[in-house]
Amino acid sequence: DVLDAKGMHLLPGAIDVHVHFREPGYTHKETWESGTAAAAMGGVTTVFDMPNTHPPTATPKDFADKLALAEQQAYVDFGIYGLMAEDNVDQLEALAESGVIGFKCFMGNTFGNLPSPSSGAMLEAFERVAPYGLRTSLHAETASIMAWRYERLRAAGRNDALAHVAARPDVVAVEAVARAAILAEWAGARIHVLHVSSAAELRPIREAKQRGVDITSETCPHYLMMDTRDYATLGSLMRVNPPIREAEDSEALWAALRDGTIDMIATDHAPHTPQEQYNDVIWEADCGFPGVETQMPLMLTAVNDERITLQEYVRVSAVAPAKAWGLYPRKGALIVGADADIAIVDLSREERIDQETLHSHRARATPFHDWPVKGMPVHTLVRGRFAMRDRQLQVQSKGTGLSVKRVQSMPVAQLHNTHKTLAAEIAKASVEQGETAHVD
Ligand code: DOR
Ligand code: ZN
Ligand code: ZN
């Protein structure tokens, strides 16, 4: 049972703090089984699931029901977000105590049509969750600005993909980030800005960091690697909230990722069926596409293209999310004091992304279809157990993924017990916390 990892690199498994696995309620799009299978195949060992399911994860009962579904099916470890909305402010302490990984606040309207909280409700919500130290992740777009712009554009008869961009000018996020940062600072709450898509949005993030607000942020591969020129060919297939913007925005996001203004990479994995995603009426197309399986190949390609170094990739894909959610070094580090959540990658392996083979099998259409990539995860271990081996999903691992809240209270898994050859290779490479190892 020798594992051939010759010439490969060992990385801490990626942590994706932003996925929509759709269950309960929208299982025609995705389930915990298909979503976590996609994660395992993408070198992702921990995912945090968003609460815009049906029902939304708004009460301790909703949380317990989702947890049971996840535990039956998961290939990788997971966190479950609780909803923070106008009408569940009274539930937040109970949700915090039930074991959510953090909260999600939809400041702007998106899939699920969850009502955006007023500033008043947000302030009270932040005050209630602050004592728990849990981070609130923000869909930072201001609902009233968007609603106004949508009406104006629709009334003007616009029905093109770029109208979606025009309906969400950069100020939609700039205003929302700045407002949320003020409220969080006032309440002493931790926040995370989801899917940073524009250069303009970096300023309120930098300002809040300078003031000492506990604020982290993420961007996604699609904002780094595509821009408005692609709408002509991809149309509603690349429609996502917030929208993909100009080439200069992408450049600014790369720079912000390198300088730490943007702390991490997440995917906003948002599967919809092709019928929901392609729509001649742009306003009616569902927004988003799957991403958890393609993040690592795309980002390793960027490593090969020298957009970022391998060390920087490990920082933004594993170390930073683990630290922001208090999981480091248990998760996010390679071996020392860790859970042996490992992605073994072949940086020289060349493939094309093929949406027909993605494991989000109900909703595979991705704007990255047919993109050439160089760098693939080949083996994925979750707490020392194979979830993917030689690019094959290990179906016997279904249901072995656990809530990270549960994992935190268990003894650290011993990689050495589960795979001696790999342990020997790692020992030879003598790695340190958070670093990568190369197998000669
Ligand atoms: O494009 C998006 N899709 N943006 C969101 O904020 C939600 C997501 C979804 O759940 O489909
Ligand atoms: Zn969002
Ligand atoms: Zn999302």
Coordinates of C-alpha atoms and ligand atoms in Angstrom, one line a residue:
D1 CA 0.0 0.0 0.0
V2 CA 2.7 2.4 -1.0
L3 CA 1.6 5.9 -1.8
D4 CA 3.6 7.4 -4.8
A5 CA 4.0 11.0 -4.1
K6 CA 7.3 11.4 -6.0
G7 CA 7.9 14.9 -7.2
M8 CA 4.7 16.1 -5.6
H9 CA 4.1 18.8 -2.9
L10 CA 2.3 18.4 0.3
L11 CA 0.1 21.3 1.3
P12 CA -2.3 21.8 4.2
G13 CA -5.8 21.0 2.8
A14 CA -7.6 24.1 1.6
I15 CA -10.3 25.7 3.8
D16 CA -13.1 27.2 1.8
V17 CA -15.1 29.5 4.1
H18 CA -17.8 30.2 1.5
V19 CA -19.8 27.4 -0.1
H20 CA -23.5 27.0 -0.8
F21 CA -24.3 23.2 -0.5
R22 CA -28.1 23.9 -0.8
E23 CA -29.3 21.2 1.6
P24 CA -32.0 21.3 3.0
G25 CA -34.3 22.7 0.4
Y26 CA -32.6 22.9 -2.9
T27 CA -31.3 19.4 -3.4
H28 CA -32.0 19.6 -7.1
K29 CA -28.9 21.9 -7.2
E30 CA -26.5 20.2 -4.8
T31 CA -26.4 18.0 -1.7
W32 CA -24.0 17.6 1.2
E33 CA -22.8 14.4 -0.6
S34 CA -22.1 16.0 -4.0
G35 CA -20.7 19.2 -2.6
T36 CA -18.3 17.6 -0.2
A37 CA -17.3 15.1 -2.9
A38 CA -16.4 18.1 -5.1
A39 CA -14.4 19.6 -2.2
A40 CA -12.4 16.3 -1.7
M41 CA -11.7 16.2 -5.4
G42 CA -10.5 19.8 -5.2
G43 CA -8.0 19.3 -2.3
V44 CA -10.4 21.2 0.0
T45 CA -10.5 19.5 3.5
T46 CA -12.8 22.0 5.3
V47 CA -15.8 23.9 4.0
F48 CA -18.1 26.5 5.7
D49 CA -21.7 26.2 4.4
M50 CA -23.9 29.3 3.9
P51 CA -27.4 29.6 5.6
N52 CA -29.5 30.6 2.5
T53 CA -31.0 27.1 2.3
H54 CA -34.7 26.3 2.7
P55 CA -35.4 26.7 5.5
P56 CA -32.6 29.1 6.1
T57 CA -30.4 28.3 9.1
A58 CA -32.1 30.8 11.4
T59 CA -32.8 28.8 14.6
P60 CA -31.0 26.1 16.7
K61 CA -33.5 23.6 15.2
D62 CA -32.6 24.6 11.7
F63 CA -28.9 24.2 12.7
A64 CA -29.4 20.7 14.2
D65 CA -31.4 19.5 11.1
K66 CA -28.6 20.7 8.8
L67 CA -25.9 19.2 11.0
A68 CA -27.6 15.8 10.8
L69 CA -27.8 15.9 7.0
A70 CA -24.1 16.9 6.8
E71 CA -22.9 14.3 9.2
Q72 CA -24.5 11.5 7.2
Q73 CA -22.9 12.5 3.9
A74 CA -19.8 14.6 4.3
Y75 CA -16.5 13.6 2.8
V76 CA -14.7 16.5 4.4
D77 CA -14.9 18.5 7.6
F78 CA -17.3 21.4 7.7
G79 CA -18.6 24.4 9.6
I80 CA -22.2 25.6 9.4
Y81 CA -23.1 29.3 9.4
G82 CA -26.1 30.7 11.3
L83 CA -28.2 33.3 9.6
M84 CA -28.1 36.9 11.0
A85 CA -31.3 38.7 9.7
E86 CA -33.8 41.3 10.8
D87 CA -36.3 38.7 12.1
N88 CA -34.0 36.3 14.0
V89 CA -32.0 38.7 16.2
D90 CA -33.5 37.0 19.3
Q91 CA -32.1 33.6 18.1
L92 CA -28.5 34.6 17.8
E93 CA -27.3 33.6 21.3
A94 CA -29.0 30.2 21.1
L95 CA -27.5 29.7 17.6
A96 CA -24.1 30.6 18.9
E97 CA -24.4 28.1 21.7
S98 CA -25.7 25.4 19.3
G99 CA -22.4 25.2 17.5
V100 CA -22.4 27.4 14.4
I101 CA -19.0 28.3 13.0
G102 CA -20.1 32.0 12.7
F103 CA -22.9 34.1 11.2
K104 CA -23.8 35.2 7.7
C105 CA -25.5 38.5 7.1
F106 CA -27.0 39.2 3.7
M107 CA -26.8 43.1 3.6
G108 CA -28.0 42.9 0.0
N109 CA -30.5 40.8 -1.8
T110 CA -29.4 37.6 -3.5
F111 CA -30.4 33.9 -4.0
G112 CA -33.0 33.0 -1.3
N113 CA -34.4 36.5 -1.0
L114 CA -33.5 36.8 2.6
P115 CA -34.5 40.2 4.0
S116 CA -31.5 42.5 4.6
P117 CA -31.2 43.7 8.2
S118 CA -31.4 47.5 8.9
S119 CA -28.4 49.2 10.5
G120 CA -30.4 49.1 13.8
A121 CA -30.9 45.3 13.6
M122 CA -27.3 44.8 12.6
L123 CA -25.9 46.8 15.5
E124 CA -28.0 44.8 18.0
A125 CA -27.0 41.5 16.3
F126 CA -23.3 42.4 16.5
E127 CA -23.7 43.3 20.2
R128 CA -25.4 40.0 20.8
V129 CA -22.7 37.8 19.0
A130 CA -19.6 39.8 20.1
P131 CA -19.3 38.0 23.5
Y132 CA -19.1 34.7 21.7
G133 CA -16.1 35.8 19.6
L134 CA -17.8 34.4 16.5
R135 CA -17.1 36.1 13.2
T136 CA -19.9 37.5 11.0
S137 CA -19.4 37.1 7.3
L138 CA -21.0 39.8 5.2
H139 CA -22.5 39.8 1.8
A140 CA -21.6 43.5 1.7
E141 CA -23.9 45.2 -0.8
T142 CA -26.4 47.8 0.1
A143 CA -29.9 46.6 -0.7
S144 CA -31.6 49.9 -1.2
I145 CA -29.0 51.2 -3.7
M146 CA -29.3 47.9 -5.7
A147 CA -33.1 47.9 -5.7
W148 CA -33.2 51.5 -7.0
R149 CA -30.7 50.8 -9.8
Y150 CA -32.4 47.6 -10.8
E151 CA -35.7 49.4 -11.2
R152 CA -34.1 52.1 -13.3
L153 CA -32.3 49.7 -15.6
R154 CA -35.3 47.4 -16.0
A155 CA -37.5 50.4 -16.8
A156 CA -35.0 51.6 -19.4
G157 CA -35.4 48.2 -21.1
R158 CA -31.9 46.9 -20.4
N159 CA -31.6 43.1 -20.7
D160 CA -27.9 42.5 -21.2
A161 CA -25.4 40.9 -19.0
L162 CA -23.6 44.2 -18.4
A163 CA -26.8 45.6 -17.0
H164 CA -26.3 43.3 -14.1
V165 CA -22.9 45.0 -13.5
A166 CA -24.5 48.5 -13.9
A167 CA -27.1 47.6 -11.3
R168 CA -24.4 47.0 -8.7
P169 CA -21.9 49.9 -9.0
D170 CA -18.8 49.7 -6.8
V171 CA -20.3 52.1 -4.3
V172 CA -22.8 49.4 -3.4
A173 CA -20.0 47.5 -1.7
V174 CA -18.0 50.4 -0.6
E175 CA -20.9 51.8 1.4
A176 CA -21.8 48.5 2.9
V177 CA -18.3 47.6 4.0
A178 CA -17.7 51.0 5.6
R179 CA -21.1 50.9 7.4
A180 CA -20.6 47.3 8.6
A181 CA -17.1 48.1 9.9
I182 CA -18.4 51.1 11.9
L183 CA -21.2 49.0 13.5
A184 CA -18.8 46.1 14.2
E185 CA -16.2 48.4 15.7
W186 CA -18.9 50.0 17.9
A187 CA -20.1 46.5 19.1
G188 CA -16.6 44.9 19.4
A189 CA -17.6 42.2 16.9
R190 CA -15.5 40.3 14.4
I191 CA -16.4 40.6 10.7
H192 CA -15.4 39.0 7.4
V193 CA -16.0 40.6 4.0
L194 CA -17.1 38.0 1.5
H195 CA -16.3 38.0 -2.2
V196 CA -14.4 41.3 -2.6
S197 CA -14.8 42.1 -6.3
S198 CA -13.6 45.7 -6.8
A199 CA -10.6 47.9 -6.3
A200 CA -12.8 50.5 -4.7
E201 CA -13.8 48.2 -1.9
L202 CA -10.2 47.8 -0.8
R203 CA -10.1 51.3 0.7
P204 CA -12.8 50.8 3.5
I205 CA -11.2 47.4 4.3
R206 CA -7.7 48.9 4.6
E207 CA -9.1 51.8 6.7
A208 CA -10.9 49.5 9.1
K209 CA -7.8 47.3 9.5
Q210 CA -5.8 50.4 10.3
R211 CA -8.3 51.4 12.9
G212 CA -7.9 48.0 14.5
V213 CA -11.3 46.6 13.6
D214 CA -11.1 42.7 13.6
I215 CA -12.0 42.5 9.9
T216 CA -10.8 39.9 7.4
S217 CA -11.7 39.5 3.7
E218 CA -11.7 37.1 0.8
T219 CA -11.8 37.2 -2.9
C220 CA -12.7 34.3 -5.3
P221 CA -10.9 32.9 -8.4
H222 CA -13.5 34.3 -10.8
Y223 CA -12.8 37.9 -9.7
L224 CA -9.1 37.4 -10.2
M225 CA -9.2 35.6 -13.5
M226 CA -12.1 37.0 -15.5
D227 CA -13.3 40.5 -16.3
T228 CA -16.0 42.4 -18.2
R229 CA -14.6 41.5 -21.6
D230 CA -15.8 37.9 -20.9
Y231 CA -19.5 38.8 -20.8
A232 CA -19.7 39.0 -24.6
T233 CA -19.0 35.2 -24.8
L234 CA -20.2 33.9 -21.5
G235 CA -23.3 36.1 -20.9
S236 CA -25.5 34.9 -17.9
L237 CA -23.2 31.9 -17.3
M238 CA -20.8 34.3 -15.5
R239 CA -23.5 36.2 -13.7
V240 CA -22.7 36.2 -10.0
N241 CA -23.4 38.5 -7.0
P242 CA -21.4 40.7 -6.8
P243 CA -20.6 40.9 -10.5
I244 CA -17.2 40.3 -12.2
R245 CA -15.7 43.7 -13.0
E246 CA -13.0 45.4 -15.0
A247 CA -9.5 44.1 -15.7
E248 CA -8.0 46.8 -13.5
D249 CA -10.1 45.5 -10.6
S250 CA -8.6 42.0 -11.1
E251 CA -5.1 43.5 -11.0
A252 CA -5.9 45.4 -7.8
L253 CA -7.3 42.2 -6.2
W254 CA -4.1 40.2 -7.0
A255 CA -2.0 43.0 -5.5
A256 CA -4.3 43.1 -2.4
L257 CA -4.0 39.3 -2.0
R258 CA -0.2 39.5 -2.0
D259 CA -0.1 42.5 0.4
G260 CA -2.6 41.0 2.9
T261 CA -5.5 43.5 2.5
I262 CA -7.4 40.4 1.2
D263 CA -6.6 37.6 3.6
M264 CA -7.8 34.6 1.8
I265 CA -9.3 32.8 -1.2
A266 CA -12.8 31.3 -1.0
T267 CA -15.0 30.2 -3.9
D268 CA -18.7 31.3 -3.3
H269 CA -19.5 27.8 -4.7
A270 CA -23.1 28.5 -5.8
P271 CA -24.5 25.7 -8.0
H272 CA -27.6 26.2 -10.0
T273 CA -29.0 23.9 -12.7
P274 CA -28.3 25.0 -16.3
Q275 CA -32.0 25.8 -16.8
E276 CA -31.8 28.2 -13.8
Q277 CA -28.5 29.7 -14.9
Y278 CA -29.1 30.3 -18.6
N279 CA -31.9 32.8 -19.0
D280 CA -32.6 35.1 -21.9
V281 CA -34.0 37.6 -19.4
I282 CA -30.8 38.5 -17.5
W283 CA -32.7 39.7 -14.4
E284 CA -34.2 36.2 -14.0
A285 CA -31.0 34.1 -14.3
D286 CA -29.9 32.6 -11.0
C287 CA -26.5 34.0 -9.9
G288 CA -23.4 31.9 -9.4
F289 CA -21.7 28.7 -10.4
P290 CA -19.8 25.8 -8.7
G291 CA -16.2 26.6 -7.6
V292 CA -15.0 24.4 -4.7
E293 CA -13.5 21.7 -7.1
T294 CA -11.8 24.2 -9.5
Q295 CA -10.2 26.6 -7.0
M296 CA -7.0 24.6 -6.4
P297 CA -6.3 23.8 -10.0
L298 CA -6.9 27.4 -11.0
M299 CA -4.8 28.9 -8.2
L300 CA -1.9 26.3 -8.7
T301 CA -1.9 27.4 -12.4
A302 CA -1.5 31.0 -11.1
V303 CA 1.4 29.7 -9.0
N304 CA 3.0 28.2 -12.1
D305 CA 2.4 31.5 -13.9
E306 CA 4.1 33.3 -11.0
R307 CA 1.1 35.4 -10.1
I308 CA 1.7 34.3 -6.5
T309 CA 4.2 32.0 -4.8
L310 CA 3.3 28.5 -3.5
Q311 CA 3.9 29.8 0.1
E312 CA 1.5 32.7 -0.6
Y313 CA -1.1 30.2 -1.9
V314 CA -0.8 28.2 1.3
R315 CA -1.3 31.3 3.3
V316 CA -4.4 32.4 1.5
S317 CA -6.0 29.0 1.1
A318 CA -5.3 27.4 4.5
V319 CA -3.3 29.4 7.1
A320 CA -5.3 32.6 7.0
P321 CA -8.8 31.1 7.1
A322 CA -7.7 28.7 9.9
K323 CA -6.4 31.7 11.9
A324 CA -9.4 33.9 11.3
W325 CA -11.8 31.3 12.7
G326 CA -9.5 30.2 15.5
L327 CA -8.7 26.7 14.1
Y328 CA -5.0 27.1 13.6
P329 CA -2.8 25.0 13.9
R330 CA -5.3 22.2 14.4
K331 CA -6.4 23.0 10.8
G332 CA -4.5 25.0 8.2
A333 CA -1.0 23.8 9.1
L334 CA 1.0 20.9 7.8
I335 CA 1.5 18.1 10.3
V336 CA 2.9 19.8 13.5
G337 CA 0.0 19.8 16.0
A338 CA -2.4 19.4 13.1
D339 CA -5.2 17.2 12.0
A340 CA -3.4 15.8 9.0
D341 CA -5.7 17.5 6.5
I342 CA -3.5 17.3 3.5
A343 CA -3.6 18.0 -0.2
I344 CA -0.9 16.3 -2.2
V345 CA -0.5 18.2 -5.4
D346 CA 1.3 17.6 -8.7
L347 CA 2.4 21.1 -9.9
S348 CA 3.4 19.8 -13.3
R349 CA 0.2 18.0 -14.2
E350 CA -1.7 19.6 -17.1
E351 CA -5.4 19.2 -17.7
R352 CA -8.4 21.1 -18.9
I353 CA -11.2 21.9 -16.6
D354 CA -14.1 19.7 -17.8
Q355 CA -17.5 20.6 -16.4
E356 CA -18.8 17.1 -17.4
T357 CA -16.6 15.5 -14.8
L358 CA -17.3 17.9 -11.8
H359 CA -18.8 16.3 -8.8
S360 CA -21.5 19.0 -8.3
H361 CA -23.3 16.8 -10.8
R362 CA -26.6 18.5 -10.8
A363 CA -25.2 21.9 -11.5
R364 CA -21.9 21.6 -13.3
A365 CA -21.9 24.6 -15.7
T366 CA -18.9 26.7 -15.0
P367 CA -17.4 29.7 -16.9
F368 CA -14.1 28.0 -16.4
H369 CA -15.1 25.1 -18.6
D370 CA -12.2 24.1 -21.0
W371 CA -9.7 26.3 -19.3
P372 CA -6.2 24.8 -19.4
V373 CA -4.7 24.3 -15.9
K374 CA -1.3 23.3 -14.7
G375 CA -1.2 21.9 -11.1
M376 CA -3.7 19.4 -9.7
P377 CA -4.5 17.9 -6.3
V378 CA -3.9 14.1 -6.6
H379 CA -4.6 12.9 -3.1
T380 CA -6.7 14.5 -0.3
L381 CA -6.5 13.3 3.3
V382 CA -9.0 14.5 5.9
R383 CA -7.7 13.8 9.5
G384 CA -5.3 11.2 8.0
R385 CA -7.9 9.4 6.0
F386 CA -8.1 9.4 2.2
A387 CA -11.0 11.2 0.8
M388 CA -9.4 11.2 -2.7
R389 CA -6.6 8.9 -3.8
D390 CA -5.0 9.0 -7.3
R391 CA -7.7 11.4 -8.4
Q392 CA -10.4 8.9 -7.4
L393 CA -13.1 9.8 -4.8
Q394 CA -12.9 7.3 -1.9
V395 CA -16.5 6.5 -1.6
Q396 CA -16.0 4.6 1.7
S397 CA -15.1 8.0 3.2
K398 CA -18.7 9.3 2.8
G399 CA -20.0 10.3 6.2
T400 CA -16.6 10.6 7.8
G401 CA -16.5 14.4 7.6
L402 CA -17.3 16.1 10.9
S403 CA -18.3 19.6 12.2
V404 CA -15.1 21.4 13.0
K405 CA -16.7 22.4 16.3
R406 CA -16.9 18.7 17.2
V407 CA -13.4 18.0 15.9
Q408 CA -12.0 20.7 18.1
S409 CA -13.0 18.7 21.2
M410 CA -11.4 15.5 20.0
P411 CA -7.8 14.3 20.4
V412 CA -5.5 15.3 17.5
A413 CA -5.6 12.6 14.8
Q414 CA -2.4 10.7 14.3
L415 CA -1.4 10.6 10.6
H416 CA 1.2 8.0 11.6
N417 CA -1.5 5.4 12.4
T418 CA -3.2 5.7 9.1
H419 CA -0.4 6.0 6.5
K420 CA 3.1 4.9 7.4
T421 CA 4.7 5.6 4.0
L422 CA 3.4 9.1 3.8
A423 CA 4.4 9.8 7.4
A424 CA 7.9 8.6 6.6
E425 CA 8.1 10.9 3.6
I426 CA 6.9 13.8 5.6
A427 CA 9.4 13.1 8.4
K428 CA 12.2 13.1 5.8
A429 CA 11.1 16.5 4.5
S430 CA 11.0 17.8 8.1
V431 CA 8.4 20.4 7.6
E432 CA 7.4 23.2 9.9
Q433 CA 4.0 24.6 10.8
G434 CA 2.2 26.1 7.9
E435 CA 4.8 25.3 5.3
T436 CA 4.8 22.9 2.4
A437 CA 6.9 19.8 1.9
H438 CA 8.4 18.5 -1.3
V439 CA 8.8 14.8 -1.8
D440 CA 12.0 14.0 -3.7
Ligands
DOR1 O1 -23.9 34.7 -7.0 C1 -24.3 34.4 -5.9 N1 -24.9 33.3 -5.6 N2 -24.1 35.3 -4.9 C2 -24.7 35.1 -3.7 O2 -24.5 36.0 -2.8 C3 -25.5 33.9 -3.4 C4 -25.2 32.8 -4.3 C5 -26.2 31.7 -4.2 O3 -26.6 31.3 -3.2 O4 -26.6 31.3 -5.3
ZN2 ZN -22.8 36.7 -1.2
ZN3 ZN -22.2 33.2 -1.4

